[in-house]
Structure formats: structure tokens, C-alpha cells
mmCIF file of C-alpha atoms in Angstrom:
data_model
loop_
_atom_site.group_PDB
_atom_site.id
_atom_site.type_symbol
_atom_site.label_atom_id
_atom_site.label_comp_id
_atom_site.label_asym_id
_atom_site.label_seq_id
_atom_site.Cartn_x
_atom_site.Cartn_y
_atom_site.Cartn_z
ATOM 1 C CA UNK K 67 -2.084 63.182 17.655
ATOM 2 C CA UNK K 68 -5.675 62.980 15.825
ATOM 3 C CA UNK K 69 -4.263 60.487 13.367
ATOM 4 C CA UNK K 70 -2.421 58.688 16.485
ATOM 5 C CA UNK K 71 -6.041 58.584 18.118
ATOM 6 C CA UNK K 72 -7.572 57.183 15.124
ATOM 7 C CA UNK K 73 -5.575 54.182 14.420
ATOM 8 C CA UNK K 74 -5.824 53.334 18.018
ATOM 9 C CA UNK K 75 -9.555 54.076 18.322
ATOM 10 C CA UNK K 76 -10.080 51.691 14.892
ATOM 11 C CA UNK K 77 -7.769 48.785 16.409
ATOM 12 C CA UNK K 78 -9.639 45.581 16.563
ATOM 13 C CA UNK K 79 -7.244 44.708 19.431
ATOM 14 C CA UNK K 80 -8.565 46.401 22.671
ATOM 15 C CA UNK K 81 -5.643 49.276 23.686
ATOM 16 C CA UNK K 82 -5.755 49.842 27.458
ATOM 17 C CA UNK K 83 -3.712 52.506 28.952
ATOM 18 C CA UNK K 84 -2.491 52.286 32.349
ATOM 19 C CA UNK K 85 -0.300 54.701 34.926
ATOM 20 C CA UNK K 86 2.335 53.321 37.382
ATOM 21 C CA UNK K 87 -0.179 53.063 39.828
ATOM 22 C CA UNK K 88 -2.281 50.684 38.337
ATOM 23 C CA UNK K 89 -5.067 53.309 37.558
ATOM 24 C CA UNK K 90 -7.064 53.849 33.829
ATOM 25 C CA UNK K 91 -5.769 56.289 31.788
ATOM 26 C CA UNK K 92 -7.214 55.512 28.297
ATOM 27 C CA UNK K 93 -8.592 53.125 26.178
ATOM 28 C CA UNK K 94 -10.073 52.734 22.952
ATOM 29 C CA UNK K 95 -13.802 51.747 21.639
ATOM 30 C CA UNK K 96 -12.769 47.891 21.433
ATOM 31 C CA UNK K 97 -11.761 48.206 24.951
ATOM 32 C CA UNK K 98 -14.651 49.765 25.777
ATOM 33 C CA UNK K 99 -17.012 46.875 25.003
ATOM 34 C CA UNK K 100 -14.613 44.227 25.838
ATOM 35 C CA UNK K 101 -14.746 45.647 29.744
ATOM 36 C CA UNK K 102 -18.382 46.886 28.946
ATOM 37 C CA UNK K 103 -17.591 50.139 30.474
ATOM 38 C CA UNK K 104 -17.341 53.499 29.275
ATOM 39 C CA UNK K 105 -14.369 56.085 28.838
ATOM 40 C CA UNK K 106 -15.993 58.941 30.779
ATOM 41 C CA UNK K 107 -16.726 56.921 34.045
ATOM 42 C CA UNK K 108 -13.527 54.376 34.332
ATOM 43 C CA UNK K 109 -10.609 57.036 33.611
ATOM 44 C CA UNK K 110 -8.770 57.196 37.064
ATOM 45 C CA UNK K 111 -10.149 53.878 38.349
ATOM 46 C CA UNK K 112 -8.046 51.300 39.703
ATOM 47 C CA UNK K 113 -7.300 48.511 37.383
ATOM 48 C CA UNK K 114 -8.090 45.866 40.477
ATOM 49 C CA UNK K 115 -12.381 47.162 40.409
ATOM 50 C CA UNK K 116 -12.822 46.223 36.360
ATOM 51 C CA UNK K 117 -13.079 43.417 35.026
ATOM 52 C CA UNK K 118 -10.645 41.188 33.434
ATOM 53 C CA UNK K 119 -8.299 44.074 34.756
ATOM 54 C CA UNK K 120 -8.583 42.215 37.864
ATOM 55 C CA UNK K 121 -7.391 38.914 36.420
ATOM 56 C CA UNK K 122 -4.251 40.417 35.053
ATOM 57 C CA UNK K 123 -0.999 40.459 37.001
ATOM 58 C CA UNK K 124 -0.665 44.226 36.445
ATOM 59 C CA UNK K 125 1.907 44.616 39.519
ATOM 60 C CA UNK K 126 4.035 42.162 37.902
ATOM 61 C CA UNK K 127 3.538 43.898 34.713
ATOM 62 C CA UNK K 128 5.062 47.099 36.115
ATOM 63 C CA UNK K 129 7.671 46.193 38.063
ATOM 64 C CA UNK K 130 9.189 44.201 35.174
ATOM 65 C CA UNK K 131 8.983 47.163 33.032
ATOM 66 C CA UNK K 132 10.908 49.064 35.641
ATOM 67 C CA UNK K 133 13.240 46.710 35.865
ATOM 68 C CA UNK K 134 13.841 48.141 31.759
ATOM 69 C CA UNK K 135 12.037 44.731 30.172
ATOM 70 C CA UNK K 136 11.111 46.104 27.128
ATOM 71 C CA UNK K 137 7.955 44.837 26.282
ATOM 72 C CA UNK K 138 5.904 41.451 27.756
ATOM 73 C CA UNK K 139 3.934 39.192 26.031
ATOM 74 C CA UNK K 140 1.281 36.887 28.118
ATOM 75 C CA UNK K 141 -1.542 34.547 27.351
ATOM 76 C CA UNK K 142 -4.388 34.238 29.918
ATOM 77 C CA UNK K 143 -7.503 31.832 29.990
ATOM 78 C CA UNK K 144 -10.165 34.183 32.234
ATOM 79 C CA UNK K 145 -13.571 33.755 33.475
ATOM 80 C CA UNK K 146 -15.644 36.569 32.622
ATOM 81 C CA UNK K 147 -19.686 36.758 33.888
ATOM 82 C CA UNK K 148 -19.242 33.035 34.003
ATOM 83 C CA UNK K 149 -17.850 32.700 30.484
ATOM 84 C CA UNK K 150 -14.349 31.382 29.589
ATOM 85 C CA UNK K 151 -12.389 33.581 27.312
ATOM 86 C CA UNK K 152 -8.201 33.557 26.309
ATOM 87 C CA UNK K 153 -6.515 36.285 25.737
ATOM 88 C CA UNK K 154 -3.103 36.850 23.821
ATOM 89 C CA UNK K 155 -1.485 40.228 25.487
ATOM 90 C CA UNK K 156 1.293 42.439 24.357
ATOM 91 C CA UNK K 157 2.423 45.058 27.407
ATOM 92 C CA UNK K 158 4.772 48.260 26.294
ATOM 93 C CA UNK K 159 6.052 50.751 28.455
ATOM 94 C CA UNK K 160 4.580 54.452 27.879
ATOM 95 C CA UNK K 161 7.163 57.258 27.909
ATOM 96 C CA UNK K 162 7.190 60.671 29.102
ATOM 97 C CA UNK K 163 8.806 63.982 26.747
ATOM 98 C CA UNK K 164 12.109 63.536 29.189
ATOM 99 C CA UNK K 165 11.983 59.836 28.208
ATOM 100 C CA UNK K 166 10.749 59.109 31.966
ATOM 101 C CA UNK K 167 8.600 55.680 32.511
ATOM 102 C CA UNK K 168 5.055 56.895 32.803
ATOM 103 C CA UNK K 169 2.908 53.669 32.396
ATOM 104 C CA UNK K 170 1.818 51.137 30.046
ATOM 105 C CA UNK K 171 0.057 50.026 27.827
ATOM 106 C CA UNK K 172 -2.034 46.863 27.289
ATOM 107 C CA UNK K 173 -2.667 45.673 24.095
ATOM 108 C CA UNK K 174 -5.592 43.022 24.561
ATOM 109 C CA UNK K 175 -6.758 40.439 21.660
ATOM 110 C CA UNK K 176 -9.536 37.963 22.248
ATOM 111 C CA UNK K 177 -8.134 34.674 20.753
ATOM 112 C CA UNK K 178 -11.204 32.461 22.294
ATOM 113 C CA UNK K 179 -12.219 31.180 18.578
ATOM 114 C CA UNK K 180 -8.819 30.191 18.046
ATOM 115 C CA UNK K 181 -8.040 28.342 21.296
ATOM 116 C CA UNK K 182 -11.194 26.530 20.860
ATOM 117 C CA UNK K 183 -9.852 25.753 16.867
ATOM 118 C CA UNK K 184 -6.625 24.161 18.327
ATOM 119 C CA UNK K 185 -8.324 22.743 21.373
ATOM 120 C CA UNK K 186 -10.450 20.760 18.472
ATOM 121 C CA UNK K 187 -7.868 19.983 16.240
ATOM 122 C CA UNK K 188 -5.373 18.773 19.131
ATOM 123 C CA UNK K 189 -8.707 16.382 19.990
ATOM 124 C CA UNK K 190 -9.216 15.364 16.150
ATOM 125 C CA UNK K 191 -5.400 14.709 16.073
ATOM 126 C CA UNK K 192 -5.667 12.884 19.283
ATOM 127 C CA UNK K 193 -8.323 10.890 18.200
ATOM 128 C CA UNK K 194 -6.976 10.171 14.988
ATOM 129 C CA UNK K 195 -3.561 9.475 16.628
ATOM 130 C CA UNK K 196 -5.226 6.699 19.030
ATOM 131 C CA UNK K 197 -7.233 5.165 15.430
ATOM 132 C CA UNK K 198 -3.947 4.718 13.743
ATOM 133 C CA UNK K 199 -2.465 3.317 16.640
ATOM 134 C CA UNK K 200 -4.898 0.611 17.054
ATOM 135 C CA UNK K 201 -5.211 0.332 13.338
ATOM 136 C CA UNK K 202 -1.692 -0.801 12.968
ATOM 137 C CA UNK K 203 -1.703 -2.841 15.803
ATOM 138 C CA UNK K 204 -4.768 -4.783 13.811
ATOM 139 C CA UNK K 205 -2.630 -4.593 10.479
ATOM 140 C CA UNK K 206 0.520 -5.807 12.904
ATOM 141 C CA UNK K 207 -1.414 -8.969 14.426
ATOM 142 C CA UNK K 208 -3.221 -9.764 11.141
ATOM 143 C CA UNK K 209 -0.070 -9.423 9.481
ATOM 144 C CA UNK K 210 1.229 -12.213 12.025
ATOM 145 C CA UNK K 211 -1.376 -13.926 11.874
ATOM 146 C CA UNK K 212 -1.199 -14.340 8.046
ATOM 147 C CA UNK K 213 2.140 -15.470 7.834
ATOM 148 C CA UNK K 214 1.678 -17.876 10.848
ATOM 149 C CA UNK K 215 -1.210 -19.288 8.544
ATOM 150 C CA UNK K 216 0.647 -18.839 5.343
ATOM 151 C CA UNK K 217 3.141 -20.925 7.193
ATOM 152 C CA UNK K 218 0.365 -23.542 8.223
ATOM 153 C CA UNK K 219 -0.643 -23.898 4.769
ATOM 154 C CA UNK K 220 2.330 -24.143 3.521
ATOM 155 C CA UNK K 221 3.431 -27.353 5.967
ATOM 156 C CA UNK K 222 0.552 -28.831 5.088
ATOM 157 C CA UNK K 223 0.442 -28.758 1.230
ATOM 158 C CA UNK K 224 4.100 -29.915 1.603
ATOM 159 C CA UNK K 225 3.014 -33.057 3.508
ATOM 160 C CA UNK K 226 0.041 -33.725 1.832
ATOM 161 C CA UNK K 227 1.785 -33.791 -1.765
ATOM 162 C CA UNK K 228 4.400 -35.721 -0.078
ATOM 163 C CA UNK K 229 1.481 -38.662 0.913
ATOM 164 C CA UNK K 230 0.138 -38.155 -2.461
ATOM 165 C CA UNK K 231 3.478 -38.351 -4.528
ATOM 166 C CA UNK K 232 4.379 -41.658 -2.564
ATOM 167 C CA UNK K 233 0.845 -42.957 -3.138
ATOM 168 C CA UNK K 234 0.882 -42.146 -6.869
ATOM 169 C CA UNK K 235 4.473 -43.900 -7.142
ATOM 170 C CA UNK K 236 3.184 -47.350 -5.927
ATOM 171 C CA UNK K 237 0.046 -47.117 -8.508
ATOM 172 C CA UNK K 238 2.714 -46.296 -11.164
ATOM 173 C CA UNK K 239 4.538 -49.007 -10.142
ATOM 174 C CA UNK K 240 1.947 -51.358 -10.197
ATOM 175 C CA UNK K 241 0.557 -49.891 -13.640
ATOM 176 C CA UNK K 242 4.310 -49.949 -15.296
ATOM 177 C CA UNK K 243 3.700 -54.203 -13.868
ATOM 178 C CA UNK K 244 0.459 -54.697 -14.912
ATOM 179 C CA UNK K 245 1.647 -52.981 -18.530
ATOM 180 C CA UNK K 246 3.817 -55.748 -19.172
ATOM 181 C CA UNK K 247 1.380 -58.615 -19.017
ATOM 182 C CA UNK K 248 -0.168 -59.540 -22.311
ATOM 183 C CA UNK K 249 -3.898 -58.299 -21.184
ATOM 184 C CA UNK K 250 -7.108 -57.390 -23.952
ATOM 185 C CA UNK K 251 -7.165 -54.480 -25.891
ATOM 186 C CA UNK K 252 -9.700 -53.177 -23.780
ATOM 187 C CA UNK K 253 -7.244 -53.647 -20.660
ATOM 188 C CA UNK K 254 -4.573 -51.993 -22.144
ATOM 189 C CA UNK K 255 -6.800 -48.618 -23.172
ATOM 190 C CA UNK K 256 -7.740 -48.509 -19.831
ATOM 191 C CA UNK K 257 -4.418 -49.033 -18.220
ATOM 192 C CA UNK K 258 -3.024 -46.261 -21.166
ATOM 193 C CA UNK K 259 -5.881 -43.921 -19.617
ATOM 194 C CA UNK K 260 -5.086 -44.424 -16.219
ATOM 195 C CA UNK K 261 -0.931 -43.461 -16.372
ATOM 196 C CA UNK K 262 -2.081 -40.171 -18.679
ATOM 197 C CA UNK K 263 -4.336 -39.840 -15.270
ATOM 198 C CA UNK K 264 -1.437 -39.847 -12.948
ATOM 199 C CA UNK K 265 1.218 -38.000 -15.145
ATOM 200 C CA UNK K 266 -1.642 -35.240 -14.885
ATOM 201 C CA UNK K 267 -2.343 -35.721 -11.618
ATOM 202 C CA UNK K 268 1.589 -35.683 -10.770
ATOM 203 C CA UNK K 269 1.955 -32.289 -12.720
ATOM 204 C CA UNK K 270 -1.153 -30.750 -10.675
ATOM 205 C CA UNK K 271 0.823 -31.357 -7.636
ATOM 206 C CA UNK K 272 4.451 -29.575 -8.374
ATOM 207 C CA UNK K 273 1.801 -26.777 -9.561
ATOM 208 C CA UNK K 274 0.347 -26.144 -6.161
ATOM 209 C CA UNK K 275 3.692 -26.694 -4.236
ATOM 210 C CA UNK K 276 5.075 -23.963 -6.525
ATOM 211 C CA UNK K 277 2.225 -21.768 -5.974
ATOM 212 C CA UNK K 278 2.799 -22.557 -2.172
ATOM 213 C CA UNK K 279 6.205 -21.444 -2.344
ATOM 214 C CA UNK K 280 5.448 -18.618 -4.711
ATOM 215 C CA UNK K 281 2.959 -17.185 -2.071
ATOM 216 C CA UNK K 282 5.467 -17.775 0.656
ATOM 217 C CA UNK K 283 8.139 -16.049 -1.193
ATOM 218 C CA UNK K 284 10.397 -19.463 -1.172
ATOM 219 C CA UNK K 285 10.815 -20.012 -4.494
ATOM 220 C CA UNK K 286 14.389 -18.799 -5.357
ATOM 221 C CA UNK K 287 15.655 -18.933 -9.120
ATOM 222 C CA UNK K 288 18.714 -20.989 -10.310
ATOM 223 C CA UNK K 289 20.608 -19.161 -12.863
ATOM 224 C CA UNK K 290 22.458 -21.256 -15.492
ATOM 225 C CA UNK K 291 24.176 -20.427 -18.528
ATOM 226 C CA UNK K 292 22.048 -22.316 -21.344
ATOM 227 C CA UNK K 293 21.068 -21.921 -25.383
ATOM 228 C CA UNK K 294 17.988 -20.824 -25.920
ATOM 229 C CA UNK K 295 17.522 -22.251 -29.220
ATOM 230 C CA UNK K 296 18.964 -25.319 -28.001
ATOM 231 C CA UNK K 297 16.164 -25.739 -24.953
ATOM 232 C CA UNK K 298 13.937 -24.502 -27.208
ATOM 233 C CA UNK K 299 13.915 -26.956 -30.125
ATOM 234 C CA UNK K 300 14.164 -29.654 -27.105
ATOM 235 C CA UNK K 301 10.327 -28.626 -25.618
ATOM 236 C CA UNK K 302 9.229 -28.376 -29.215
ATOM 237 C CA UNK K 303 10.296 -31.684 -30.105
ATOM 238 C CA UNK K 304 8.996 -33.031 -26.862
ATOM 239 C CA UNK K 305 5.944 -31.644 -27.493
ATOM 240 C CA UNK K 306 5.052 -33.133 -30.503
ATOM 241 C CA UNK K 307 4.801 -36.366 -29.753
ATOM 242 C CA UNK K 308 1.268 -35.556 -28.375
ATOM 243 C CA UNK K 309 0.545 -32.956 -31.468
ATOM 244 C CA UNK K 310 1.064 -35.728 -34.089
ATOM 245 C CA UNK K 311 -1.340 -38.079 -31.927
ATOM 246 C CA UNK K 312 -3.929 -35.919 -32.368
ATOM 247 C CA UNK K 313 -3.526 -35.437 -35.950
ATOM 248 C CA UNK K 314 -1.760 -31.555 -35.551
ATOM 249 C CA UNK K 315 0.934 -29.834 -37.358
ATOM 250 C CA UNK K 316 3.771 -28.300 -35.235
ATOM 251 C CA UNK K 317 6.097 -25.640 -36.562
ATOM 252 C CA UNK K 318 8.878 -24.124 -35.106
ATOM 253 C CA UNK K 319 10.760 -20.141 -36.287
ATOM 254 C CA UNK K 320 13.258 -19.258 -34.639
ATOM 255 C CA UNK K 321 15.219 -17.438 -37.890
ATOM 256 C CA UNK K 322 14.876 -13.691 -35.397
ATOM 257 C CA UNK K 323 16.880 -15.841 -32.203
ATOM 258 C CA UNK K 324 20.191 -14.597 -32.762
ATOM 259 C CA UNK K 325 21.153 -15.521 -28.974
ATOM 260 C CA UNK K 326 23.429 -18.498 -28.931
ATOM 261 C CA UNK K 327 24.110 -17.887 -25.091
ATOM 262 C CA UNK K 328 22.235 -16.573 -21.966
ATOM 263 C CA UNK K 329 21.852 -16.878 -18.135
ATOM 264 C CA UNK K 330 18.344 -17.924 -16.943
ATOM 265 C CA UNK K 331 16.582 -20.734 -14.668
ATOM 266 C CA UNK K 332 16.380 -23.183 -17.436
ATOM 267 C CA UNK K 333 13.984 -24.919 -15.689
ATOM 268 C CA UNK K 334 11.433 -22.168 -14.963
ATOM 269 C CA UNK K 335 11.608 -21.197 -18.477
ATOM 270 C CA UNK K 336 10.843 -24.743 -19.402
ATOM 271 C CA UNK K 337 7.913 -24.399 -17.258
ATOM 272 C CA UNK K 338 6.152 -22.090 -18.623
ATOM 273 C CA UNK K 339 6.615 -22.646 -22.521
ATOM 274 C CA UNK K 340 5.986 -26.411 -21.766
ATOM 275 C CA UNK K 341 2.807 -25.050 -19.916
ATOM 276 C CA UNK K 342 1.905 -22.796 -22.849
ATOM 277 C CA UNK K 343 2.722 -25.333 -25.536
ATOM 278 C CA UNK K 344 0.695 -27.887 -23.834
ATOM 279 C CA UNK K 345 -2.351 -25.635 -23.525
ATOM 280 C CA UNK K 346 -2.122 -24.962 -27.254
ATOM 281 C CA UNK K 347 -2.227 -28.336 -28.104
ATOM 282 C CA UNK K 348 -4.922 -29.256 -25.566
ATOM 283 C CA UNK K 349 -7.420 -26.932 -26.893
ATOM 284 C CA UNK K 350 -6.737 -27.564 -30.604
ATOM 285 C CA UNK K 351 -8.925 -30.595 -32.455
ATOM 286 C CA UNK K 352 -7.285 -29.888 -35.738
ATOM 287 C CA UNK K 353 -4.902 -27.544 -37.274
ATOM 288 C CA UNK K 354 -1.464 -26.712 -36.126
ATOM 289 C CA UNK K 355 0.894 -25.364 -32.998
ATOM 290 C CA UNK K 356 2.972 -22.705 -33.929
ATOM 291 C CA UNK K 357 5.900 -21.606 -31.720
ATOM 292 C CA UNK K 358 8.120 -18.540 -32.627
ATOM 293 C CA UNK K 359 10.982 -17.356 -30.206
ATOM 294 C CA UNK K 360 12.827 -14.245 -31.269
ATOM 295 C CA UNK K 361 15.492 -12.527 -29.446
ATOM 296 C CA UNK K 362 16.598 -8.378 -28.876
ATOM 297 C CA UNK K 363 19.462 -6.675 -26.998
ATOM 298 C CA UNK K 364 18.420 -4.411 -24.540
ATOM 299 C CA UNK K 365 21.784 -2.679 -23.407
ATOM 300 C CA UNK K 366 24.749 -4.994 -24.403
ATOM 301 C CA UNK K 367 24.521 -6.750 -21.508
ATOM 302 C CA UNK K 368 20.715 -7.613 -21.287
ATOM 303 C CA UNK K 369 18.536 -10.010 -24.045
ATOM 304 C CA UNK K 370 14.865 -9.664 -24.439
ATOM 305 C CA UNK K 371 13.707 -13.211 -24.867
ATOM 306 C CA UNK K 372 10.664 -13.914 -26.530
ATOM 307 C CA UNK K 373 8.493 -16.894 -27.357
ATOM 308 C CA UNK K 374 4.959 -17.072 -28.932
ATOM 309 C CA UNK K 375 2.665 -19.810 -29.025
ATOM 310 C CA UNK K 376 -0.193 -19.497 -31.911
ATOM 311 C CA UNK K 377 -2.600 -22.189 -32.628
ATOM 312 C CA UNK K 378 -5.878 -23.121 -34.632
ATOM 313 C CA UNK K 379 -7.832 -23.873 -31.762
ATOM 314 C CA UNK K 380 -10.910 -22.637 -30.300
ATOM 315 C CA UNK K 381 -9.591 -19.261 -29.279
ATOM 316 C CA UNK K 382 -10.495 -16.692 -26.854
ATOM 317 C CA UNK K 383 -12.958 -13.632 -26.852
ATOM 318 C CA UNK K 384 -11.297 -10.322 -25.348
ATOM 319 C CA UNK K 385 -13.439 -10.137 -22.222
ATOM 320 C CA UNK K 386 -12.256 -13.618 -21.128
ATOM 321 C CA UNK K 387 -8.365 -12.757 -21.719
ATOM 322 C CA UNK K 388 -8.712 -11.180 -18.873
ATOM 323 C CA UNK K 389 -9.607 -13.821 -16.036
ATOM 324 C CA UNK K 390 -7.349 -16.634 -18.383
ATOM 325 C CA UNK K 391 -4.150 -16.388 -15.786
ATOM 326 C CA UNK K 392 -6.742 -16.467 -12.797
ATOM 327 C CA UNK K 393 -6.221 -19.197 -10.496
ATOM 328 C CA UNK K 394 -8.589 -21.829 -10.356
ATOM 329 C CA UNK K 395 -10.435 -20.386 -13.297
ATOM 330 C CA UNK K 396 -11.293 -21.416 -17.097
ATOM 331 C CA UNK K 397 -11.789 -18.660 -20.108
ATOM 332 C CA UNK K 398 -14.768 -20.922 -20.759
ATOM 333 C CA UNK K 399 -17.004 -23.477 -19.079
ATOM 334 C CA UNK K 400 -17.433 -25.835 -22.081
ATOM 335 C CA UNK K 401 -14.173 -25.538 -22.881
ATOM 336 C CA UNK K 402 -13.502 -26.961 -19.486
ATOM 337 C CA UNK K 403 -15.820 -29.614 -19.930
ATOM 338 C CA UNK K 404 -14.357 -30.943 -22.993
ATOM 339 C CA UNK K 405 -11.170 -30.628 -21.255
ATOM 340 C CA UNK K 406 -9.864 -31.244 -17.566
ATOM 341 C CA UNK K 407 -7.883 -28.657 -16.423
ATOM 342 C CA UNK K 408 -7.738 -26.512 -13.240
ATOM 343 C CA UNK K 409 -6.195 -22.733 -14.458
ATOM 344 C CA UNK K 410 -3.429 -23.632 -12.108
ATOM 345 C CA UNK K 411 -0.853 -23.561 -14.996
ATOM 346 C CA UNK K 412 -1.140 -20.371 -16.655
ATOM 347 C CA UNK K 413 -2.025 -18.910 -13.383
ATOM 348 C CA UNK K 414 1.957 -19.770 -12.181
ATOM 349 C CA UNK K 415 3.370 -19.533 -15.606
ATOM 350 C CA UNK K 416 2.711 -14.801 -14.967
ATOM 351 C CA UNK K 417 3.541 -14.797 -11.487
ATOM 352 C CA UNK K 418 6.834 -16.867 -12.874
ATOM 353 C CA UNK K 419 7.033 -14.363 -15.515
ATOM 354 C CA UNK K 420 6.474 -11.097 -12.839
ATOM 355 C CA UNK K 421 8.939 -11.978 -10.452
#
């Protein structure tokens, strides 16, 4: 019984005991200075003239455990000398030596700190709820809004290359005329100048509408069953015409393409060595373009296709390698200078090679 009276004295949950009537009967020293009162003058009071006591449906509390519940739990938010307090409590019946319902006992715990937790985080969660809601509905409608715009800009490069394509025809029609009459020297140079002009300026434009449909996601690839070392040789050969104007050696290696079949969009592939070859010999006074295209199984039904470019031009530094496939951007400002170009090219020749 000592040892009985010591847990329940040391319990940090106050331990009320009560009789059938409703009336004190015990409690411990937590109980004690929850209901600021004292053991010697609240024995044998009625639960209904103490505090909190008074809050508690104690009736209901016996009658339910003479009706053989066997133990009730309860939660109660109470006002206590104008303070708000919750309280989680266990009820247990108290039996006599003949096994006889005696009273009960009321097991109090003040969960105030952890109401108030939950109360917070139910507000933080509420709050943060409410954010993400109106954060997504931001994301949603600039979402929209982006593809309504991505949309707009995409109808309107379409047309406008379409004006400038049909423009650019009549001048080349009226340059491939004007090319046939026996004009000066000086004529003729300018004449030569001005269709290089257009062939550029022709290329610039099926680079941004393939950038526009690139962005948009429209761009779809046609696979076609194709030699590589056939198409390969052909952009080479192509190539060279311009090399050998400017005085350059081109080689070609393609001893490690054992590949004599694949599947591919021939002309996306075209694309970008064309692109790559071109920039090679662009940027190279003197010297030579060197193109090497190898091939490697992956898994018997896969090839690893590759093709290097190497030249004796001006070359690159490391730090600007890594703006070169930028869009709109040049490794180097003089380099620009000494040659028009807009970093359109390379910039579509790795999303090409990403997708």
C-alpha cells in the first residue's frame, strides 16, 4: 500500500479519487496544486464546490460506470480563474474487497502546451495550405499564359519568315537575271556578294523557325534508313567547295565507321554536321578541316554514331566553351567581327542533339 501511495503521489498526471456520490476521497500532490487545494480540508467535499471538478460531467461519469463501462476517456477545454486550459482524462472504476463498485477514479493530465502546439501547426498548415494553393494557381495561369504566348510567337515567326522567304525569292530571282547580263567586274563581285548575302540570310531563317518549333515542342523527327558513310562523304564533298576557295585542306577518316546501315532523320543529322563543318571552315584563314566519323555497337541493336570536326583555326579558350552553344551568343567578340554570325547554329545543332 506504501509503494501503491508512492507511485500515485509521484504521478505527474493529477489522480483524483471520487465515491459514488460525487464526494473527494483522495488525491495526490499534482492534484493538489492543479485544484490549489489541500488534502486535509477537501476530503468529503462535493466534487460540484472545487474547481474544474465542477466542469466535469461527473454524474455522467458514474452512471456509465454502473452501467459496467469499463473505463472512459474524455477531453475537456475549461476555464479556470479566467484562464483556458485542456485536459485529456482517463476515468476507472474503484473496487471494493467483494469486488463491489465503490467509486472512481480520475486520472487528470494538463495537455494545454500541446493543444496550443497543434492549434499552431493546424494554422501553419493552414496557412501554408492557402500559399500553395494560390501559388499553383499563379504557376497554372502563367503556365497558360506562356503557352498562349509561346503560341503567339510562334504564329508570328511563321508569318514573318513566310514574308521574308517570298521577298528573298524575288531578289534571287532578279539577281539569278541580272547574273546573266555581261556587266563589269566590279558588278559581278557585287552581285556574287549579294546571293552569298541571301543564301545566309535564307539559312538564318529555317534556324529560327526550327528553334520556334523546337521551343514549341513541334519539331517531330523523320526516321529513314540511310548510310552513314554514304551521307557523310556527300556533306564533306559539299563542303569543300568553299574550303578550297579559301585556300584550306579538307580531309576525311572514316576507316573506324564500320556501319553500312542505320535509321536516323537524315536530314537533322545533315544539319548539324553541315552546321559544324561550316563553322570550321568559317573560322579557319589557313590550314585544314578535318572530319572523322567513327561508329560503336551499343547492344546489337543500337550504333553509337560519332563525328568530329578538328580544324587549324583560331580556337577556343576553356572558359568560352562554355557559352559557345548559347543562343544569340559568340565565344569571342572579334571573332564575330571578322565574321557575321548570330550563335543561332550551334545553339540548335545541342538541343537537336538532346532531344
Amino acid at each position: 500500500r506504501k509503494e501503491s501511495s508512492a507511485i500515485v503521489d509521484g504521478s505527474i498526471d493529477a489522480i483524483i479519487g471520487l465515491n459514488l456520490s460525487g464526494q473527494l476521497t483522495s488525491l495526490n500532490f499534482t492534484a493538489e496544486r492543479l485544484l490549489s487545494i489541500s488534502r486535509g480540508t477537501s476530503i468529503g467535499r462535493d466534487s460540484s464546490e472545487i474547481a474544474l471538478l465542477d466542469k466535469l460531467p461527473i454524474d455522467s461519469y458514474i452512471n456509465d460506470l454502473k452501467n459496467n463501462k469499463p473505463q472512459i476517456k474524455d477531453e475537456r477545454a475549461v476555464e479556470i480563474f479566467a484562464k483556458a486550459y485542456h485536459f485529456a482524462i482517463a476515468v476507472s472504476p474503484v473496487f471494493t474487497e467483494e469486488h463491489q463498485l465503490s467509486g472512481l477514479a480520475l486520472i487528470v493530465r494538463d495537455i494545454s502546451k500541446e493543444k496550443e502546439a497543434d492549434i499552431k501547426v493546424k494554422r501553419l498548415n493552414s496557412e501554408l495550405e492557402a500559399k500553395v494553393r494560390k501559388r499553383t494557381h499563379a504557376l497554372a495561369h502563367a503556365k497558360d499564359q506562356a503557352v498562349k504566348n509561346s503560341d503567339v510567337k510562334s504564329a508570328f515567326i511563321s508569318n514573318i519568315s513566310h514574308e521574308l522567304k517570298t521577298s528573298l525569292n524575288y531578289v534571287t530571282r532578279t539577281l539569278s537575271i541580272l547574273q546573266q547580263e555581261e556587266l563589269p567586274e566590279k558588278s559581278q563581285n557585287l552581285l556574287t556578294t549579294t546571293d552569298q548575302s541571301i543564301a545566309n540570310l535564307n539559312l538564318l531563317i529555317h534556324d529560327i523557325l526550327d528553334l520556334s518549333k523546337i521551343e514549341s515542342g513541334q519539331l517531330e523527327f523523320n526516321l529513314i534508313a540511310f548510310n552513314p558513310q554514304t551521307l557523310i562523304e556527300r556533306l564533306v564533298e559539299t563542303s569543300a567547295v568553299s574550303a578550297f576557295d579559301k585556300g584550306l585542306d579538307v580531309y576525311l577518316d572514316t576507316r573506324n565507321l564500320r556501319c553500312k546501315s542505320a535509321s536516323a532523320d537524315t536530314l537533322r543529322l545533315a544539319q548539324i554536321v553541315n552546321n559544324l563543318i561550316s563553322n570550321a571552315i568559317k573560322f579557319t584563314d589557313q590550314g585544314f578541316v578535318k572530319v572523322s566519323a567513327s561508329s560503336e555497337d551499343v547492344n546489337g541493336k543500337q550504333i553509337k554514331l560519332t563525328v568530329c570536326i578538328e580544324d587549324s583555326g583560331v580556337g577556343l579558350d576553356r572558359h568560352s566553351l562554355n557559352s559557345l552553344s548559347k543562343l544569340f551568343n559568340q565565344a569571342d567578340n572579334s571573332i564575330e567581327a571578322a565574321s557575321i554570325a548570330t550563335g543561332v547554329g550551334l545553339s540548335i545543332c545541342k538541343q537537336l542533339c538532346q532531344m
